[in-house]
Short mmCIF file of C-alpha atoms in Angstrom, two decimals:
data_model
loop_
_atom_site.label_atom_id
_atom_site.label_comp_id
_atom_site.label_asym_id
_atom_site.label_seq_id
_atom_site.Cartn_x
_atom_site.Cartn_y
_atom_site.Cartn_z
CA MET A 847 -0.30 2.83 -12.07
CA PHE A 848 0.65 4.89 -9.03
CA THR A 849 3.64 6.80 -7.69
CA GLY A 850 3.57 5.61 -4.10
CA ILE A 851 3.19 9.23 -2.92
CA VAL A 852 0.16 9.06 -0.62
CA GLN A 853 -2.11 12.07 -1.19
CA THR A 854 -4.22 11.88 1.93
CA GLN A 855 -5.90 9.55 4.41
CA ALA A 856 -9.53 8.45 4.08
CA THR A 857 -11.80 7.18 6.82
CA VAL A 858 -13.77 3.93 6.64
CA ILE A 859 -17.51 4.51 6.87
CA SER A 860 -18.62 0.93 6.51
CA THR A 861 -17.54 -2.56 5.40
CA ASN A 862 -20.38 -4.81 4.25
CA GLN A 863 -19.66 -8.40 3.28
CA GLN A 864 -21.97 -10.07 0.75
CA GLN A 865 -21.44 -13.22 -1.33
CA GLY A 866 -17.68 -13.08 -1.49
CA VAL A 867 -17.41 -9.34 -2.01
CA MET A 868 -16.96 -6.62 0.58
CA ARG A 869 -18.44 -3.21 -0.16
CA LEU A 870 -15.98 -0.67 1.26
CA VAL A 871 -17.21 2.89 1.77
CA LEU A 872 -14.70 5.65 2.48
CA ALA A 873 -15.05 9.30 3.40
CA VAL A 874 -12.45 11.61 1.90
CA ALA A 875 -11.98 15.36 1.43
CA LYS A 876 -13.84 16.54 -1.64
CA GLN A 877 -10.76 17.83 -3.41
CA TYR A 878 -9.65 14.22 -3.84
CA VAL A 879 -12.73 13.19 -5.83
CA THR A 880 -12.56 15.96 -8.43
CA LYS A 881 -13.36 14.38 -11.81
CA LEU A 882 -13.28 10.93 -10.18
CA GLU A 883 -15.39 8.74 -12.42
CA LEU A 884 -16.93 5.28 -12.05
CA GLY A 885 -14.37 2.64 -13.00
CA ALA A 886 -11.42 4.80 -11.98
CA SER A 887 -8.54 3.19 -10.08
CA VAL A 888 -7.53 4.38 -6.58
CA ALA A 889 -4.84 2.90 -4.38
CA ILE A 890 -6.25 2.18 -0.94
CA ASN A 891 -3.45 1.13 1.44
CA GLY A 892 -1.54 0.46 -1.76
CA CYS A 893 -4.17 -1.88 -3.20
CA CYS A 894 -5.61 -0.88 -6.56
CA LEU A 895 -9.42 -0.73 -6.23
CA THR A 896 -12.10 0.27 -8.74
CA VAL A 897 -14.56 3.04 -7.94
CA VAL A 898 -18.17 1.76 -8.12
CA LYS A 899 -20.01 4.76 -6.65
CA VAL A 900 -19.25 8.37 -5.69
CA GLU A 901 -21.49 10.39 -3.37
CA ASN A 902 -20.51 14.06 -3.49
CA ILE A 903 -23.35 15.96 -1.81
CA SER A 904 -22.95 19.72 -1.91
CA ASP A 905 -23.86 20.45 1.72
CA GLN A 906 -21.70 17.64 3.11
CA PRO A 907 -18.05 18.38 4.11
CA LEU A 908 -16.73 15.02 2.82
CA ALA A 909 -17.43 12.86 -0.21
CA GLN A 910 -18.07 9.15 0.05
CA VAL A 911 -16.54 6.68 -2.38
CA HIS A 912 -17.61 3.04 -2.74
CA TYR A 913 -15.41 0.10 -3.76
CA ASP A 914 -16.04 -3.65 -4.09
CA VAL A 915 -13.23 -5.85 -2.67
CA ILE A 916 -13.15 -9.51 -3.68
CA ASP A 917 -12.23 -12.39 -1.33
CA GLU A 918 -8.78 -12.93 -2.81
CA THR A 919 -7.86 -9.31 -2.09
CA LEU A 920 -9.25 -9.55 1.44
CA GLN A 921 -7.11 -12.61 2.13
CA LEU A 922 -3.92 -11.22 0.63
CA THR A 923 -4.04 -7.68 2.05
CA ASN A 924 -4.98 -5.91 5.29
CA LEU A 925 -8.23 -4.55 3.83
CA GLY A 926 -10.15 -7.43 5.39
CA LYS A 927 -9.22 -6.10 8.84
CA LEU A 928 -10.72 -2.66 8.27
CA ILE A 929 -13.57 -1.51 10.46
CA ALA A 930 -15.65 1.69 10.64
CA GLY A 931 -13.33 4.46 11.79
CA SER A 932 -10.14 2.93 10.38
CA THR A 933 -7.94 5.23 8.31
CA VAL A 934 -6.45 4.18 4.98
CA ASN A 935 -3.87 5.68 2.66
CA TYR A 936 -5.39 7.15 -0.51
CA GLU A 937 -3.70 7.82 -3.85
CA ARG A 938 -5.39 8.37 -7.20
CA SER A 939 -3.79 6.90 -10.28
CA MET A 940 -1.04 8.66 -12.23
CA THR A 941 -1.80 11.04 -15.05
CA PHE A 942 0.52 12.17 -17.84
CA GLY A 943 2.68 14.96 -16.53
CA THR A 944 2.50 13.74 -12.93
CA GLU A 945 5.69 14.39 -10.98
CA LEU A 946 7.14 10.98 -10.06
CA GLY A 947 8.42 11.54 -6.56
CA GLY A 948 8.32 7.87 -5.48
CA HIS A 949 8.60 4.85 -7.79
CA ILE A 950 6.25 3.07 -10.17
CA VAL A 951 3.69 1.13 -8.11
CA SER A 952 1.13 -1.21 -9.71
CA GLY A 953 -1.26 -1.50 -6.82
CA HIS A 954 -0.96 -5.32 -6.82
CA ILE A 955 -0.08 -6.33 -3.28
CA HIS A 956 2.38 -9.26 -2.97
CA CYS A 957 2.02 -9.96 0.75
CA THR A 958 1.68 -8.36 4.16
CA ALA A 959 4.44 -7.79 6.69
CA GLN A 960 3.93 -7.72 10.42
CA ILE A 961 5.39 -4.97 12.58
CA GLU A 962 7.86 -6.50 15.03
CA ASN A 963 9.34 -3.39 16.60
CA ILE A 964 8.92 0.41 16.64
CA ILE A 965 11.67 2.75 17.84
CA HIS A 966 10.89 6.45 18.20
CA THR A 967 13.72 8.98 18.20
CA GLN A 968 13.70 12.76 18.28
CA ASP A 969 13.86 13.15 14.52
CA ASN A 970 12.36 10.02 13.06
CA CYS A 971 10.88 6.59 13.66
CA LYS A 972 12.30 3.13 12.91
CA ILE A 973 9.91 0.27 12.17
CA GLN A 974 10.96 -3.36 11.84
CA LEU A 975 8.82 -5.50 9.54
CA CYS A 976 8.76 -9.29 9.39
CA LEU A 977 8.41 -10.45 5.79
CA PRO A 978 7.34 -13.89 4.53
CA SER A 979 10.55 -15.74 3.57
CA GLN A 980 9.72 -16.14 -0.13
CA TRP A 981 9.61 -12.35 -0.57
CA GLN A 982 12.79 -11.42 1.30
CA LYS A 983 15.03 -11.76 -1.77
CA TYR A 984 13.18 -8.92 -3.48
CA VAL A 985 13.82 -6.39 -0.69
CA MET A 986 17.30 -4.89 -0.72
CA TYR A 987 19.16 -2.27 1.28
CA LYS A 988 18.37 1.18 -0.16
CA GLY A 989 15.89 -0.37 -2.57
CA PHE A 990 12.27 0.69 -3.08
CA VAL A 991 9.26 -0.94 -1.44
CA SER A 992 5.64 0.10 -1.23
CA VAL A 993 4.27 -0.14 2.31
CA ASN A 994 0.51 0.48 2.64
CA GLY A 995 0.86 2.30 -0.65
CA ALA A 996 3.70 4.58 0.45
CA SER A 997 6.91 4.48 -1.62
CA LEU A 998 9.69 4.03 0.91
CA THR A 999 13.39 3.23 0.93
CA VAL A 1000 14.59 0.14 2.75
CA GLY A 1001 16.75 1.29 5.68
CA GLU A 1002 18.20 -2.08 6.67
CA THR A 1003 17.62 -5.76 6.04
CA ASP A 1004 17.86 -8.64 8.48
CA GLU A 1005 16.95 -12.34 8.67
CA GLN A 1006 13.31 -11.55 9.43
CA GLY A 1007 12.69 -8.82 6.91
CA PHE A 1008 13.63 -5.17 6.87
CA TRP A 1009 13.59 -1.82 8.66
CA LEU A 1010 12.08 1.50 7.65
CA HIS A 1011 13.40 4.88 8.75
CA LEU A 1012 10.49 7.32 8.64
CA ILE A 1013 10.56 11.10 8.82
CA PRO A 1014 7.76 13.06 10.60
CA GLU A 1015 6.23 14.09 7.26
CA THR A 1016 5.67 10.48 6.23
CA LEU A 1017 4.22 9.64 9.64
CA ALA A 1018 1.81 12.59 9.41
CA ILE A 1019 0.63 12.06 5.83
CA THR A 1020 0.22 8.25 5.93
CA ASN A 1021 -1.45 5.87 8.34
CA ILE A 1022 1.86 4.16 9.08
CA GLY A 1023 2.30 6.59 11.95
CA LYS A 1024 -0.81 5.09 13.59
CA ALA A 1025 0.38 1.49 13.22
CA VAL A 1026 1.37 -0.54 16.31
CA ILE A 1027 3.40 -3.68 16.91
CA GLY A 1028 1.54 -6.70 15.52
CA ASP A 1029 -0.20 -4.76 12.74
CA ALA A 1030 0.07 -6.12 9.21
CA LEU A 1031 1.03 -3.69 6.43
CA ASN A 1032 0.52 -4.24 2.71
CA ILE A 1033 3.73 -4.82 0.78
CA GLU A 1034 4.39 -4.44 -2.94
CA VAL A 1035 7.99 -5.14 -3.85
CA ASP A 1036 9.69 -3.09 -6.56
CA GLN A 1037 8.53 -4.49 -9.91
CA GLN A 1038 11.89 -3.96 -11.62
CA THR A 1039 13.75 -5.87 -8.89
CA TYR A 1040 11.09 -8.59 -9.01
CA THR A 1041 11.42 -9.00 -12.75
CA ILE A 1042 15.23 -9.05 -12.81
CA ILE A 1043 15.55 -11.61 -10.01
CA ASN A 1044 12.94 -13.93 -11.49
CA THR A 1045 14.44 -13.65 -14.99
CA VAL A 1046 17.95 -14.49 -13.71
CA GLU A 1047 16.67 -17.39 -11.59
CA ASN A 1048 14.71 -18.83 -14.55
CA TYR A 1049 17.78 -18.53 -16.80
CA LEU A 1050 20.00 -20.29 -14.26
CA ARG A 1051 17.48 -23.12 -13.87
CA GLN A 1052 17.35 -23.59 -17.64
CA GLN A 1053 21.15 -23.67 -17.85
CA ALA A 1054 21.33 -26.27 -15.08
CA SER A 1055 18.73 -28.58 -16.62
#
């Protein structure tokens, strides 16, 4: 589980596709691999991935972390579009006693949303995201949503999807500030909202049958 508070950005070193699995190698500041063990979970652009190798060489400024990404994940998320030099949002899993500044995030991406518009103002940035129709009912005004792993509050909703209102701190810490119109961002809807809506809909269907 994660908090949706992105800790840092990591840089893609390589993406090697072999037999339905992509080996993703990231470079990240060494402080973010302290006690990072094989099999640990890390959210990369909000997608929960398992660490398969850690290279932490003493005379190198950055550590390298390897992950294997299966085809289903590549098709469902934006990880399949990564190339060497891309930056990704990086968050290690929650530990007991962690301050929960965002919301509970599972790291299981539901869909991607395409950026339709970006409006920069003096104090913040507004981004319009187009969401697949089947997921729109789970995104509500002032509700939580995880975007590329960042826990954010929905600013507005419309027929296409929703808007984000981002402060400079969020733009600086995450890779959302580097995104451009047409980019696809990973979306995980709030699990509590998802469960409540599906439970109510299932109940109403049973009552009607």
